[in-house]
Structures are given as structure tokens and as C-alpha cells.
mmCIF file of C-alpha atoms in Angstrom:
data_model
loop_
_atom_site.group_PDB
_atom_site.id
_atom_site.type_symbol
_atom_site.label_atom_id
_atom_site.label_comp_id
_atom_site.label_asym_id
_atom_site.label_seq_id
_atom_site.Cartn_x
_atom_site.Cartn_y
_atom_site.Cartn_z
ATOM 1 C CA MET A 243 -9.350 -37.479 -142.298
ATOM 2 C CA LYS A 244 -5.761 -38.756 -142.153
ATOM 3 C CA LYS A 245 -6.740 -41.834 -144.152
ATOM 4 C CA PHE A 246 -8.490 -39.572 -146.684
ATOM 5 C CA LEU A 247 -5.370 -37.478 -147.114
ATOM 6 C CA LEU A 248 -3.189 -40.526 -147.596
ATOM 7 C CA LEU A 249 -5.477 -42.289 -150.032
ATOM 8 C CA SER A 250 -6.411 -39.172 -151.982
ATOM 9 C CA GLY A 251 -2.746 -38.944 -152.946
ATOM 10 C CA LEU A 252 -3.450 -41.896 -155.255
ATOM 11 C CA LEU A 253 -4.954 -39.415 -157.701
ATOM 12 C CA SER A 254 -2.806 -36.385 -156.922
ATOM 13 C CA VAL A 255 -0.931 -36.562 -160.170
ATOM 14 C CA ALA A 256 1.225 -33.652 -161.324
ATOM 15 C CA GLY A 257 4.328 -33.671 -163.427
ATOM 16 C CA LEU A 258 6.987 -31.052 -163.776
ATOM 17 C CA SER A 259 9.461 -31.749 -166.493
ATOM 18 C CA PHE A 260 11.767 -34.425 -167.656
ATOM 19 C CA ALA A 261 14.707 -34.359 -170.000
ATOM 20 C CA THR A 262 17.389 -37.035 -170.174
ATOM 21 C CA ASN A 263 19.637 -37.185 -167.086
ATOM 22 C CA GLY A 264 16.807 -36.820 -164.590
ATOM 23 C CA ASP A 265 15.382 -33.437 -165.589
ATOM 24 C CA ASN A 266 18.706 -32.193 -167.017
ATOM 25 C CA LEU A 267 19.530 -32.088 -170.702
ATOM 26 C CA ILE A 268 22.666 -34.083 -171.539
ATOM 27 C CA GLY A 269 24.212 -30.911 -173.027
ATOM 28 C CA VAL A 270 23.237 -27.535 -174.424
ATOM 29 C CA SER A 271 25.271 -26.878 -177.574
ATOM 30 C CA PRO A 272 25.032 -29.106 -180.691
ATOM 31 C CA ALA A 273 28.785 -29.743 -180.520
ATOM 32 C CA SER A 274 28.463 -31.196 -177.016
ATOM 33 C CA ARG A 275 25.188 -32.999 -177.699
ATOM 34 C CA GLY A 276 26.706 -34.619 -180.779
ATOM 35 C CA MET A 277 29.412 -36.086 -178.526
ATOM 36 C CA GLY A 278 27.209 -37.520 -175.799
ATOM 37 C CA GLY A 279 27.145 -34.335 -173.686
ATOM 38 C CA ILE A 280 30.870 -34.090 -172.876
ATOM 39 C CA GLY A 281 32.530 -30.739 -172.136
ATOM 40 C CA VAL A 282 33.836 -30.908 -168.557
ATOM 41 C CA GLY A 283 37.164 -32.587 -169.276
ATOM 42 C CA MET A 284 38.000 -31.070 -172.662
ATOM 43 C CA PRO A 285 36.882 -28.071 -174.761
ATOM 44 C CA VAL A 286 34.128 -28.797 -177.291
ATOM 45 C CA GLY A 287 32.931 -25.252 -178.045
ATOM 46 C CA PRO A 288 32.786 -21.776 -176.467
ATOM 47 C CA THR A 289 29.026 -21.789 -175.825
ATOM 48 C CA ASP A 290 29.005 -25.155 -174.088
ATOM 49 C CA ALA A 291 32.021 -24.076 -171.998
ATOM 50 C CA ILE A 292 29.908 -21.380 -170.307
ATOM 51 C CA PHE A 293 27.460 -24.011 -169.063
ATOM 52 C CA ARG A 294 29.494 -27.195 -168.627
ATOM 53 C CA ASN A 295 32.898 -25.950 -167.379
ATOM 54 C CA PRO A 296 33.563 -22.194 -167.710
ATOM 55 C CA ALA A 297 37.311 -22.694 -167.234
ATOM 56 C CA TRP A 298 37.468 -23.862 -170.859
ATOM 57 C CA MET A 299 36.485 -20.372 -172.040
ATOM 58 C CA SER A 300 40.217 -19.561 -171.795
ATOM 59 C CA TYR A 301 40.816 -21.976 -174.670
ATOM 60 C CA TYR A 302 39.068 -19.699 -177.164
ATOM 61 C CA LYS A 303 40.582 -16.563 -178.668
ATOM 62 C CA GLY A 304 38.884 -13.347 -179.729
ATOM 63 C CA PHE A 305 35.118 -12.857 -179.733
ATOM 64 C CA ASN A 306 32.740 -15.835 -180.135
ATOM 65 C CA LEU A 307 28.961 -15.689 -180.576
ATOM 66 C CA SER A 308 26.586 -18.644 -180.889
ATOM 67 C CA PHE A 309 22.859 -19.114 -180.870
ATOM 68 C CA GLY A 310 20.539 -21.962 -181.679
ATOM 69 C CA GLY A 311 18.116 -24.391 -180.129
ATOM 70 C CA ILE A 312 16.884 -27.926 -179.613
ATOM 71 C CA LEU A 313 13.757 -29.486 -181.095
ATOM 72 C CA PHE A 314 12.908 -32.009 -178.391
ATOM 73 C CA MET A 315 10.474 -34.824 -179.217
ATOM 74 C CA PRO A 316 9.550 -37.169 -176.350
ATOM 75 C CA HIS A 317 7.538 -40.350 -176.842
ATOM 76 C CA VAL A 318 5.873 -40.903 -173.463
ATOM 77 C CA LYS A 319 3.266 -43.427 -172.353
ATOM 78 C CA GLY A 320 1.558 -43.900 -169.010
ATOM 79 C CA LYS A 321 -0.297 -46.934 -167.698
ATOM 80 C CA SER A 322 -2.570 -47.040 -164.642
ATOM 81 C CA ASN A 323 -5.525 -48.798 -163.037
ATOM 82 C CA VAL A 324 -5.632 -46.553 -159.942
ATOM 83 C CA THR A 325 -9.206 -45.596 -159.036
ATOM 84 C CA PRO A 326 -10.908 -44.180 -155.937
ATOM 85 C CA LEU A 327 -14.081 -46.216 -156.539
ATOM 86 C CA GLY A 328 -13.091 -49.660 -155.338
ATOM 87 C CA PRO A 329 -11.326 -52.724 -156.809
ATOM 88 C CA ALA A 330 -8.694 -52.064 -159.426
ATOM 89 C CA PRO A 331 -9.895 -52.423 -163.036
ATOM 90 C CA SER A 332 -7.699 -53.607 -165.894
ATOM 91 C CA PRO A 333 -4.804 -51.186 -166.507
ATOM 92 C CA VAL A 334 -5.100 -48.759 -169.419
ATOM 93 C CA GLU A 335 -2.206 -47.255 -171.368
ATOM 94 C CA GLU A 336 -2.290 -43.827 -172.992
ATOM 95 C CA THR A 337 0.175 -41.777 -175.022
ATOM 96 C CA SER A 338 1.007 -38.262 -173.889
ATOM 97 C CA GLN A 339 -0.048 -35.605 -176.384
ATOM 98 C CA ALA A 340 2.872 -33.328 -175.404
ATOM 99 C CA LYS A 341 5.192 -34.359 -178.212
ATOM 100 C CA THR A 342 7.261 -31.351 -179.294
ATOM 101 C CA PHE A 343 9.238 -28.727 -177.368
ATOM 102 C CA VAL A 344 11.685 -26.019 -178.432
ATOM 103 C CA VAL A 345 14.611 -25.264 -176.097
ATOM 104 C CA PRO A 346 16.689 -22.118 -176.888
ATOM 105 C CA GLU A 347 20.348 -21.224 -176.302
ATOM 106 C CA VAL A 348 22.624 -18.206 -176.856
ATOM 107 C CA GLY A 349 26.189 -17.554 -175.711
ATOM 108 C CA ILE A 350 28.996 -15.009 -176.002
ATOM 109 C CA VAL A 351 32.632 -15.653 -175.063
ATOM 110 C CA HIS A 352 35.075 -12.727 -175.267
ATOM 111 C CA GLN A 353 38.814 -12.867 -174.604
ATOM 112 C CA ILE A 354 39.597 -9.654 -172.723
ATOM 113 C CA ASN A 355 43.360 -10.215 -172.611
ATOM 114 C CA ASP A 356 45.880 -13.061 -172.480
ATOM 115 C CA LYS A 357 44.759 -14.004 -168.960
ATOM 116 C CA LEU A 358 41.075 -13.082 -168.656
ATOM 117 C CA THR A 359 38.023 -14.286 -170.600
ATOM 118 C CA PHE A 360 34.399 -13.293 -170.027
ATOM 119 C CA GLY A 361 31.317 -15.195 -171.122
ATOM 120 C CA ILE A 362 27.568 -14.941 -170.769
ATOM 121 C CA GLY A 363 24.925 -17.386 -171.912
ATOM 122 C CA ALA A 364 21.230 -18.118 -171.612
ATOM 123 C CA PHE A 365 20.201 -21.746 -171.878
ATOM 124 C CA GLY A 366 16.966 -23.675 -171.639
ATOM 125 C CA VAL A 367 18.026 -26.667 -169.588
ATOM 126 C CA SER A 368 14.564 -28.261 -169.305
ATOM 127 C CA GLY A 369 11.474 -27.778 -171.413
ATOM 128 C CA MET A 370 8.921 -30.556 -171.320
ATOM 129 C CA GLY A 371 5.734 -31.837 -169.854
ATOM 130 C CA VAL A 372 2.987 -34.400 -170.373
ATOM 131 C CA ASP A 373 -0.580 -34.054 -171.603
ATOM 132 C CA TYR A 374 -3.241 -36.652 -170.833
ATOM 133 C CA ARG A 375 -6.242 -34.338 -171.196
ATOM 134 C CA ASN A 376 -9.282 -36.063 -172.749
ATOM 135 C CA LYS A 377 -7.593 -39.417 -172.249
ATOM 136 C CA ASN A 378 -8.788 -42.251 -169.992
ATOM 137 C CA PRO A 379 -9.805 -40.923 -166.527
ATOM 138 C CA LEU A 380 -7.393 -43.378 -164.895
ATOM 139 C CA LEU A 381 -4.626 -41.015 -166.078
ATOM 140 C CA ALA A 382 -6.330 -38.225 -164.050
ATOM 141 C CA ASN A 383 -6.574 -35.780 -166.989
ATOM 142 C CA MET A 384 -3.058 -34.755 -166.034
ATOM 143 C CA HIS A 385 -1.200 -32.063 -167.990
ATOM 144 C CA THR A 386 2.044 -30.287 -167.129
ATOM 145 C CA THR A 387 4.609 -27.918 -168.607
ATOM 146 C CA LEU A 388 7.893 -26.599 -167.250
ATOM 147 C CA GLN A 389 10.260 -24.070 -168.753
ATOM 148 C CA PHE A 390 13.545 -23.811 -166.884
ATOM 149 C CA MET A 391 16.358 -21.496 -167.991
ATOM 150 C CA ARG A 392 19.752 -20.514 -166.624
ATOM 151 C CA ILE A 393 21.382 -17.160 -167.403
ATOM 152 C CA ILE A 394 25.095 -17.553 -166.693
ATOM 153 C CA PRO A 395 27.701 -14.774 -166.540
ATOM 154 C CA ALA A 396 31.146 -16.350 -166.112
ATOM 155 C CA VAL A 397 34.820 -15.396 -165.874
ATOM 156 C CA ALA A 398 37.848 -17.582 -166.627
ATOM 157 C CA TYR A 399 41.428 -16.800 -165.599
ATOM 158 C CA LYS A 400 44.454 -18.415 -167.237
ATOM 159 C CA VAL A 401 46.901 -19.177 -164.433
ATOM 160 C CA ASN A 402 49.591 -20.399 -166.853
ATOM 161 C CA ASN A 403 49.818 -22.118 -170.223
ATOM 162 C CA ALA A 404 48.284 -25.308 -168.800
ATOM 163 C CA ILE A 405 45.804 -24.344 -166.067
ATOM 164 C CA SER A 406 42.699 -22.130 -166.090
ATOM 165 C CA ILE A 407 40.198 -21.487 -163.304
ATOM 166 C CA SER A 408 36.709 -20.029 -163.428
ATOM 167 C CA GLY A 409 33.693 -18.806 -161.527
ATOM 168 C CA ALA A 410 30.093 -18.296 -162.660
ATOM 169 C CA ILE A 411 26.730 -17.134 -161.338
ATOM 170 C CA HIS A 412 23.614 -19.080 -162.337
ATOM 171 C CA ILE A 413 20.488 -16.917 -162.471
ATOM 172 C CA ALA A 414 17.598 -19.350 -162.883
ATOM 173 C CA TYR A 415 14.124 -18.721 -164.243
ATOM 174 C CA GLY A 416 11.345 -21.286 -163.949
ATOM 175 C CA SER A 417 7.771 -21.393 -165.187
ATOM 176 C CA LEU A 418 5.514 -24.222 -164.051
ATOM 177 C CA ASP A 419 1.932 -25.163 -164.889
ATOM 178 C CA MET A 420 0.453 -28.440 -163.730
ATOM 179 C CA GLY A 421 -3.051 -29.781 -163.490
ATOM 180 C CA ALA A 422 -4.864 -33.013 -162.627
ATOM 181 C CA ASN A 423 -8.252 -34.272 -161.512
ATOM 182 C CA MET A 424 -8.260 -35.484 -157.914
ATOM 183 C CA CYS A 425 -11.010 -37.471 -156.236
ATOM 184 C CA GLN A 426 -11.916 -38.347 -152.684
ATOM 185 C CA PRO A 427 -11.468 -42.130 -152.285
ATOM 186 C CA PHE A 428 -14.573 -44.313 -152.764
ATOM 187 C CA THR A 429 -16.648 -41.318 -153.958
ATOM 188 C CA THR A 430 -17.215 -39.292 -157.108
ATOM 189 C CA ASN A 431 -16.259 -36.072 -155.295
ATOM 190 C CA CYS A 432 -13.533 -34.756 -157.605
ATOM 191 C CA TRP A 433 -11.850 -31.420 -158.300
ATOM 192 C CA ASN A 434 -9.406 -29.866 -160.725
ATOM 193 C CA ALA A 435 -6.235 -29.407 -158.691
ATOM 194 C CA GLY A 436 -4.354 -27.228 -161.194
ATOM 195 C CA GLY A 437 -3.505 -23.689 -160.105
ATOM 196 C CA GLY A 438 -2.263 -22.306 -163.429
ATOM 197 C CA GLN A 439 1.156 -21.045 -164.415
ATOM 198 C CA SER A 440 3.650 -20.002 -161.744
ATOM 199 C CA GLN A 441 6.927 -18.168 -162.400
ATOM 200 C CA THR A 442 9.894 -17.920 -160.063
ATOM 201 C CA TYR A 443 13.614 -17.176 -159.867
ATOM 202 C CA GLY A 444 16.636 -18.657 -158.128
ATOM 203 C CA ILE A 445 20.376 -18.207 -157.967
ATOM 204 C CA GLY A 446 23.384 -20.494 -157.740
ATOM 205 C CA ALA A 447 27.103 -20.587 -158.439
ATOM 206 C CA GLN A 448 29.693 -22.683 -160.251
ATOM 207 C CA VAL A 449 33.453 -23.061 -160.103
ATOM 208 C CA GLY A 450 35.724 -24.961 -162.447
ATOM 209 C CA ILE A 451 39.303 -25.800 -163.343
ATOM 210 C CA ALA A 452 40.753 -26.924 -166.676
ATOM 211 C CA TYR A 453 44.099 -28.479 -167.581
ATOM 212 C CA ASP A 454 45.500 -28.417 -171.117
ATOM 213 C CA MET A 455 48.824 -30.171 -171.770
ATOM 214 C CA ASN A 456 50.015 -28.840 -175.122
ATOM 215 C CA ASP A 457 46.632 -29.372 -176.814
ATOM 216 C CA PHE A 458 47.182 -33.118 -176.410
ATOM 217 C CA VAL A 459 45.888 -34.240 -172.999
ATOM 218 C CA PHE A 460 43.007 -32.476 -171.245
ATOM 219 C CA ALA A 461 41.321 -32.708 -167.836
ATOM 220 C CA GLY A 462 38.697 -30.716 -165.965
ATOM 221 C CA LEU A 463 36.714 -30.452 -162.720
ATOM 222 C CA THR A 464 33.600 -28.423 -161.955
ATOM 223 C CA TYR A 465 31.124 -27.963 -159.102
ATOM 224 C CA GLN A 466 27.628 -26.509 -159.460
ATOM 225 C CA SER A 467 25.721 -25.419 -156.347
ATOM 226 C CA PRO A 468 22.034 -26.153 -155.629
ATOM 227 C CA VAL A 469 19.422 -23.673 -156.856
ATOM 228 C CA SER A 470 16.398 -23.271 -154.582
ATOM 229 C CA MET A 471 13.068 -22.614 -156.328
ATOM 230 C CA THR A 472 9.532 -22.118 -154.958
ATOM 231 C CA TYR A 473 6.598 -22.231 -157.366
ATOM 232 C CA LYS A 474 3.682 -20.327 -155.844
ATOM 233 C CA ARG A 475 0.041 -21.444 -155.854
ATOM 234 C CA VAL A 476 0.374 -24.319 -158.310
ATOM 235 C CA PHE A 477 -1.638 -27.209 -156.843
ATOM 236 C CA ASP A 478 -4.636 -27.927 -154.587
ATOM 237 C CA SER A 479 -3.810 -31.326 -153.124
ATOM 238 C CA ASN A 480 -6.699 -31.605 -150.623
ATOM 239 C CA GLY A 481 -9.631 -29.916 -152.378
ATOM 240 C CA ASP A 482 -9.978 -26.984 -149.962
ATOM 241 C CA GLY A 483 -9.832 -24.411 -152.771
ATOM 242 C CA ARG A 484 -6.418 -23.063 -151.763
ATOM 243 C CA PHE A 485 -3.513 -23.586 -154.160
ATOM 244 C CA GLU A 486 -0.314 -24.660 -152.451
ATOM 245 C CA ASP A 487 3.296 -23.825 -153.250
ATOM 246 C CA LEU A 488 5.804 -26.422 -154.393
ATOM 247 C CA LYS A 489 9.454 -26.226 -153.383
ATOM 248 C CA LEU A 490 11.987 -27.740 -155.769
ATOM 249 C CA THR A 491 15.738 -27.381 -155.428
ATOM 250 C CA GLN A 492 17.770 -28.114 -158.526
ATOM 251 C CA PRO A 493 20.484 -30.343 -157.079
ATOM 252 C CA GLN A 494 24.184 -29.772 -156.661
ATOM 253 C CA GLU A 495 26.462 -31.421 -159.200
ATOM 254 C CA PHE A 496 30.103 -32.444 -159.268
ATOM 255 C CA ALA A 497 31.768 -33.480 -162.511
ATOM 256 C CA PHE A 498 35.198 -34.415 -163.787
ATOM 257 C CA GLY A 499 36.464 -35.442 -167.179
ATOM 258 C CA VAL A 500 39.462 -36.220 -169.342
ATOM 259 C CA GLY A 501 40.217 -35.974 -173.033
ATOM 260 C CA VAL A 502 42.928 -36.666 -175.550
ATOM 261 C CA LYS A 503 43.760 -35.286 -178.986
ATOM 262 C CA PRO A 504 46.199 -37.822 -180.469
ATOM 263 C CA MET A 505 46.001 -36.230 -183.909
ATOM 264 C CA GLN A 506 45.133 -32.743 -185.091
ATOM 265 C CA ASN A 507 41.930 -34.056 -186.653
ATOM 266 C CA LEU A 508 40.778 -36.386 -183.838
ATOM 267 C CA LYS A 509 39.740 -35.865 -180.220
ATOM 268 C CA VAL A 510 37.977 -38.121 -177.694
ATOM 269 C CA GLY A 511 36.638 -37.304 -174.228
ATOM 270 C CA LEU A 512 35.028 -38.902 -171.171
ATOM 271 C CA ASP A 513 33.003 -37.092 -168.482
ATOM 272 C CA ILE A 514 31.516 -38.421 -165.243
ATOM 273 C CA ARG A 515 28.903 -36.368 -163.355
ATOM 274 C CA TRP A 516 27.344 -36.898 -159.937
ATOM 275 C CA ILE A 517 23.858 -35.368 -159.535
ATOM 276 C CA ASN A 518 22.675 -35.196 -155.921
ATOM 277 C CA TRP A 519 18.906 -35.663 -156.348
ATOM 278 C CA LYS A 520 18.362 -37.457 -153.030
ATOM 279 C CA ASN A 521 19.359 -34.386 -150.974
ATOM 280 C CA ALA A 522 17.512 -31.775 -153.071
ATOM 281 C CA LYS A 523 14.319 -30.325 -151.580
ATOM 282 C CA GLY A 524 11.276 -31.737 -153.334
ATOM 283 C CA TYR A 525 13.148 -34.435 -155.218
ATOM 284 C CA LYS A 526 14.205 -36.208 -152.041
ATOM 285 C CA GLU A 527 10.611 -36.351 -150.772
ATOM 286 C CA PHE A 528 9.681 -37.927 -154.083
ATOM 287 C CA GLN A 529 12.416 -40.499 -153.470
ATOM 288 C CA TRP A 530 14.713 -39.655 -156.363
ATOM 289 C CA LYS A 531 18.068 -41.403 -156.237
ATOM 290 C CA ASP A 532 21.441 -39.866 -157.020
ATOM 291 C CA GLN A 533 22.771 -40.297 -160.540
ATOM 292 C CA TRP A 534 26.230 -41.066 -161.869
ATOM 293 C CA VAL A 535 26.189 -39.966 -165.500
ATOM 294 C CA ILE A 536 28.802 -41.252 -167.946
ATOM 295 C CA ALA A 537 29.305 -39.364 -171.206
ATOM 296 C CA LEU A 538 31.678 -40.524 -173.938
ATOM 297 C CA GLY A 539 32.206 -38.774 -177.242
ATOM 298 C CA GLY A 540 34.571 -37.988 -180.064
ATOM 299 C CA GLU A 541 35.136 -35.754 -183.069
ATOM 300 C CA TYR A 542 36.906 -36.580 -186.335
ATOM 301 C CA ARG A 543 37.728 -34.108 -189.130
ATOM 302 C CA PRO A 544 38.198 -35.820 -192.512
ATOM 303 C CA ILE A 545 38.886 -32.344 -193.893
ATOM 304 C CA PRO A 546 39.679 -29.217 -191.828
ATOM 305 C CA LYS A 547 36.259 -27.627 -192.411
ATOM 306 C CA LEU A 548 34.126 -30.682 -191.578
ATOM 307 C CA ALA A 549 33.687 -32.210 -188.101
ATOM 308 C CA LEU A 550 31.967 -35.577 -187.644
ATOM 309 C CA ARG A 551 30.840 -36.397 -184.105
ATOM 310 C CA ALA A 552 29.373 -39.317 -182.172
ATOM 311 C CA GLY A 553 28.742 -40.140 -178.533
ATOM 312 C CA TYR A 554 27.024 -42.163 -175.842
ATOM 313 C CA ASN A 555 25.436 -41.061 -172.569
ATOM 314 C CA TYR A 556 24.203 -43.222 -169.688
ATOM 315 C CA GLY A 557 22.651 -42.341 -166.348
ATOM 316 C CA LYS A 558 20.591 -44.823 -164.317
ATOM 317 C CA SER A 559 17.049 -43.564 -163.786
ATOM 318 C CA PRO A 560 16.638 -41.632 -160.509
ATOM 319 C CA ILE A 561 13.073 -43.015 -160.356
ATOM 320 C CA ARG A 562 12.786 -46.663 -159.329
ATOM 321 C CA GLY A 563 9.868 -49.106 -159.517
ATOM 322 C CA GLY A 564 8.968 -52.195 -157.502
ATOM 323 C CA ALA A 565 6.422 -52.867 -154.742
ATOM 324 C CA LYS A 566 5.424 -49.651 -152.955
ATOM 325 C CA ASN A 567 3.822 -49.048 -149.543
ATOM 326 C CA LEU A 568 0.287 -47.609 -149.703
ATOM 327 C CA MET A 569 0.253 -46.116 -146.204
ATOM 328 C CA ASN A 570 3.739 -44.788 -145.422
ATOM 329 C CA ALA A 571 3.502 -40.954 -145.400
ATOM 330 C CA ASN A 572 5.948 -38.645 -147.186
ATOM 331 C CA ASN A 573 5.459 -34.942 -146.509
ATOM 332 C CA ILE A 574 5.877 -32.933 -149.710
ATOM 333 C CA PRO A 575 7.230 -29.386 -149.148
ATOM 334 C CA ASN A 576 4.183 -27.048 -148.754
ATOM 335 C CA PHE A 577 1.630 -29.673 -149.864
ATOM 336 C CA ALA A 578 -1.292 -30.302 -147.484
ATOM 337 C CA VAL A 579 -1.472 -33.984 -148.444
ATOM 338 C CA PRO A 580 1.275 -36.447 -147.437
ATOM 339 C CA PHE A 581 1.959 -38.955 -150.202
ATOM 340 C CA SER A 582 2.498 -42.645 -149.566
ATOM 341 C CA ASP A 583 5.324 -44.481 -151.309
ATOM 342 C CA PHE A 584 2.853 -45.662 -153.964
ATOM 343 C CA ASN A 585 1.485 -42.126 -154.357
ATOM 344 C CA VAL A 586 5.041 -40.959 -154.986
ATOM 345 C CA ALA A 587 5.530 -43.643 -157.646
ATOM 346 C CA PHE A 588 2.249 -42.614 -159.292
ATOM 347 C CA PHE A 589 3.298 -38.970 -159.321
ATOM 348 C CA ASN A 590 6.709 -39.796 -160.781
ATOM 349 C CA LEU A 591 5.736 -42.351 -163.412
ATOM 350 C CA ILE A 592 2.596 -40.689 -164.770
ATOM 351 C CA GLY A 593 3.397 -37.046 -164.155
ATOM 352 C CA PHE A 594 7.181 -36.977 -164.204
ATOM 353 C CA PRO A 595 8.563 -40.054 -166.022
ATOM 354 C CA ALA A 596 12.221 -38.965 -166.044
ATOM 355 C CA VAL A 597 13.363 -42.538 -166.587
ATOM 356 C CA ALA A 598 15.420 -42.416 -169.811
ATOM 357 C CA GLU A 599 18.856 -43.967 -169.328
ATOM 358 C CA GLN A 600 20.739 -44.751 -172.541
ATOM 359 C CA HIS A 601 21.356 -42.232 -175.326
ATOM 360 C CA ILE A 602 23.267 -42.318 -178.586
ATOM 361 C CA THR A 603 24.214 -39.118 -180.383
ATOM 362 C CA LEU A 604 25.494 -38.033 -183.784
ATOM 363 C CA GLY A 605 26.609 -34.641 -184.976
ATOM 364 C CA LEU A 606 28.466 -32.612 -187.550
ATOM 365 C CA GLY A 607 29.906 -29.155 -187.931
ATOM 366 C CA TYR A 608 30.932 -27.237 -191.014
ATOM 367 C CA GLU A 609 33.000 -24.063 -191.282
ATOM 368 C CA PHE A 610 31.647 -22.074 -194.212
ATOM 369 C CA THR A 611 34.151 -19.261 -193.684
ATOM 370 C CA LYS A 612 36.880 -18.380 -191.186
ATOM 371 C CA THR A 613 34.262 -16.514 -189.152
ATOM 372 C CA PHE A 614 31.054 -18.552 -189.596
ATOM 373 C CA SER A 615 30.167 -22.202 -188.910
ATOM 374 C CA VAL A 616 27.098 -24.357 -188.326
ATOM 375 C CA ASP A 617 26.689 -27.303 -185.926
ATOM 376 C CA LEU A 618 23.997 -29.984 -186.057
ATOM 377 C CA ALA A 619 23.267 -32.857 -183.671
ATOM 378 C CA TYR A 620 20.814 -35.722 -183.284
ATOM 379 C CA LYS A 621 20.086 -37.611 -180.063
ATOM 380 C CA HIS A 622 18.044 -40.747 -179.494
ATOM 381 C CA ALA A 623 17.122 -41.997 -176.023
ATOM 382 C CA PHE A 624 16.104 -45.653 -176.051
ATOM 383 C CA GLU A 625 12.749 -46.492 -174.491
ATOM 384 C CA LYS A 626 12.874 -47.215 -170.778
ATOM 385 C CA THR A 627 9.970 -48.674 -168.780
ATOM 386 C CA VAL A 628 9.553 -48.460 -165.005
ATOM 387 C CA THR A 629 6.644 -50.165 -163.178
ATOM 388 C CA ALA A 630 5.393 -49.925 -159.583
ATOM 389 C CA THR A 631 2.733 -51.935 -157.760
ATOM 390 C CA ASP A 632 1.072 -51.596 -154.360
ATOM 391 C CA ASN A 633 2.147 -53.977 -151.589
ATOM 392 C CA MET A 634 -1.266 -54.418 -149.938
ATOM 393 C CA GLY A 635 -3.050 -56.607 -152.450
ATOM 394 C CA PHE A 636 -5.269 -53.961 -154.094
ATOM 395 C CA GLY A 637 -3.799 -54.808 -157.504
ATOM 396 C CA PHE A 638 -2.807 -51.212 -158.309
ATOM 397 C CA VAL A 639 -0.279 -50.847 -161.123
ATOM 398 C CA VAL A 640 1.364 -47.701 -162.456
ATOM 399 C CA GLN A 641 3.907 -47.543 -165.262
ATOM 400 C CA GLY A 642 5.845 -44.917 -167.194
ATOM 401 C CA LYS A 643 7.575 -45.325 -170.574
ATOM 402 C CA ASN A 644 9.937 -42.765 -172.052
ATOM 403 C CA ALA A 645 11.832 -42.611 -175.351
ATOM 404 C CA GLN A 646 13.131 -39.443 -177.005
ATOM 405 C CA ASP A 647 14.447 -37.932 -180.188
ATOM 406 C CA ALA A 648 16.023 -34.493 -180.431
ATOM 407 C CA VAL A 649 17.590 -32.365 -183.160
ATOM 408 C CA SER A 650 19.900 -29.451 -182.349
ATOM 409 C CA VAL A 651 21.239 -26.622 -184.491
ATOM 410 C CA GLY A 652 23.739 -23.880 -183.667
ATOM 411 C CA LEU A 653 25.039 -20.890 -185.660
ATOM 412 C CA ASN A 654 28.503 -19.688 -184.657
ATOM 413 C CA TRP A 655 30.555 -16.565 -185.369
ATOM 414 C CA LYS A 656 34.128 -15.853 -184.282
ATOM 415 C CA PHE A 657 36.175 -12.672 -184.784
#
């Protein structure tokens, strides 16, 4: 029975979501996304300040309202020759049919007085999945979707003309649906392991500090706590007819950044973020590595009403390939089946190929009136391929490819 549980993990394929830095979007507002996702070390817009570093809300006067969204277009391929029926056949490659996702955002920042600013925003921070239904059976008929949103009320306090501090609550909402065909090794005894959609909630916190030296030099720090999530009755890993829960903790993050505005019409910023995947429940059992994300971006205004933006974002994939052990057991939170190292690689690369690393971004903003402006952004993530093989001579190969395009739009009012 133990060997059955270990080997059956070869076909226990279920993906959650992937975005760009692991399963995090590089930024939420078009202004930030047009500049590589910066916003910790310098102000790039009131809406992004709520999410990235709420201390920068103090930079904005009056009442600010923004809403918009992201049209997210992944180009994902999976390759596998994993089969329960004996020797490995030639690998087959398929293209995921989940090709378009819409991710919403809305934010309000209101200056209460000279010292205190309040903001509240709702952001989709992940919104993807994969779909290999009616594709080659070696891809296990796997299909997944995840919607993950944070609702963030935040307060910023201006200590003096240079320093602001902030605190925020992150109220998280998640919706997960994942399905795959699983088979008992060396038999045709298979079952649909999908349990349908599961919804859940979580809560976290964030603190931040911002430094503004005469609107010339900027710096910022922020810390975001983990958010514990449990998706109920989503997967039947051992074919007993009972759907198991899956625990996933969105990891803690620490970020710092700097910026400079050498001229009134030019600003440039650099952010560095540490994402602690390897200590987050669920992710650590699936062997995700920590990420150091580097974001670099700038904005130039050839005329006061027009902003031209560009940026670059890099974060090494938290999912790694190589030769993987077929027998070493990894206990997944609440799953009945322990996954071997190769099972984990199969799960990640077919079901959850969050392997994109390098991104370039472009953006623009235009102020139609003193109270109304529009922001646009485009992001391209270059294709990244990660491959894993078994280390016991069975000839098993699994591979995930991920490239992305995304277009963002935001409508902004200030009074």
C-alpha cells in the first residue's frame, strides 16, 4: 500500500495558480506595472501605494479614486511521458487552453488631515490556471483555476516632512478549483480526483515606512505577514472517494527600495523583495525556493500631461528542475498521499508552472483634465523552461514552459 501511495503520486497532478514572481503579480496598478513593479522605495501612484507600501499614501493630497484591471494572457506548455502502465513512452507536449484571465483592482486614498491618510483597496493578486482537458492522457486531463484577492484597509501617518509610517490589514479571499485523472500504478484503475470549487478566507498585516527628501531622493521599507489559507474538499489523492483539504500559506515578504527624481519630469526607482516561499505551509512541502525579486523602472514626462514609463523585473524561479528522487516521501498538508521528489516536480511543472523569471514592461499615462487621468501598461515575460527527470532509470521526463503577455488599464480621479 505504501508503494502504491508513493507511485500513484506520479499522476496526482493539480495546479493552483501562477503569475510572475512565483504566484504573485509583479504589481497591481498600471503605473507600477509599467515600471517593472516598483513602488516600495518611491511613490508611483495612490492605488499601488495601498498594496506595495502604504506609507506612500501620505504623498498624495485630497481624495484619489482609481479602478481598472489586467488582461493576463499566459502561454503555457507541458511535456510528460509519465504513465502508470509500464515503460515510459516518448514524451508528448501540449498547450494549455487556459489563455486569458481578467484581474480587477480598485482603490481609494483620502487625506484626512496634514498628518493622517486613509486608504482602502481591493486587488486581484493572482488569477490563473491551466487546462489540459481533452489533451493527451499523459497530461492527466488536468485543469485548475485560482482567484486570489486581497482587500486592504490602510492608514499612513506623516511623522514629519520627510518620514511617514503605515499599517494595513490584508483580508484575503481565495477560490480554488482543481481536477486531474489519477491512476493506480500498472493498472487502468483511474478516478477523477477533482473536488470542485472551494472558497476560503484569511487575514494578514503589513507595516511600512517611507522617506522623502525634498521630492528628490526617496527610500522605503515594508513587511507583509504570512496569510494562512485552507481550501476545503478540493482533491482526492488516493481514490477513496473523500476529498481532502489543501493548506496553502501565502508567504511573508520583506521589501526595500530607493528612488531619485533628478528633474521634475524624470524619476527612477529600484526595489528588492524577498519572498519566503520555503517556509510557507504547502509551498515548502512542494519544495519552492525563496525568491529575491529585483524591479527597476522609470518615468519620463516629455510634456506635463504625458508620462512615458519602462521597467524590468527579475526573480529566479522558485521551482527548480534536475534529477528527482522517485521514492523519497514528502507529506503534503492534509493530503492522504505522500509525494516523492519527482511527484512534486510533476505537480509543479504540469499543474503549477510558476517559472517565469524575466519581464520587460512599458507604460504611459495621460492627464485629460486636472481631475481625470488614464494609465496603460504592457508586460511581457520571456519564455522559461524547467525540466525534471527521475533518478532511477525509468526514463520519466516532465517539463513546464511559461511565457506571458499582459495589458493593464487604470482610470484615475483626484479631487
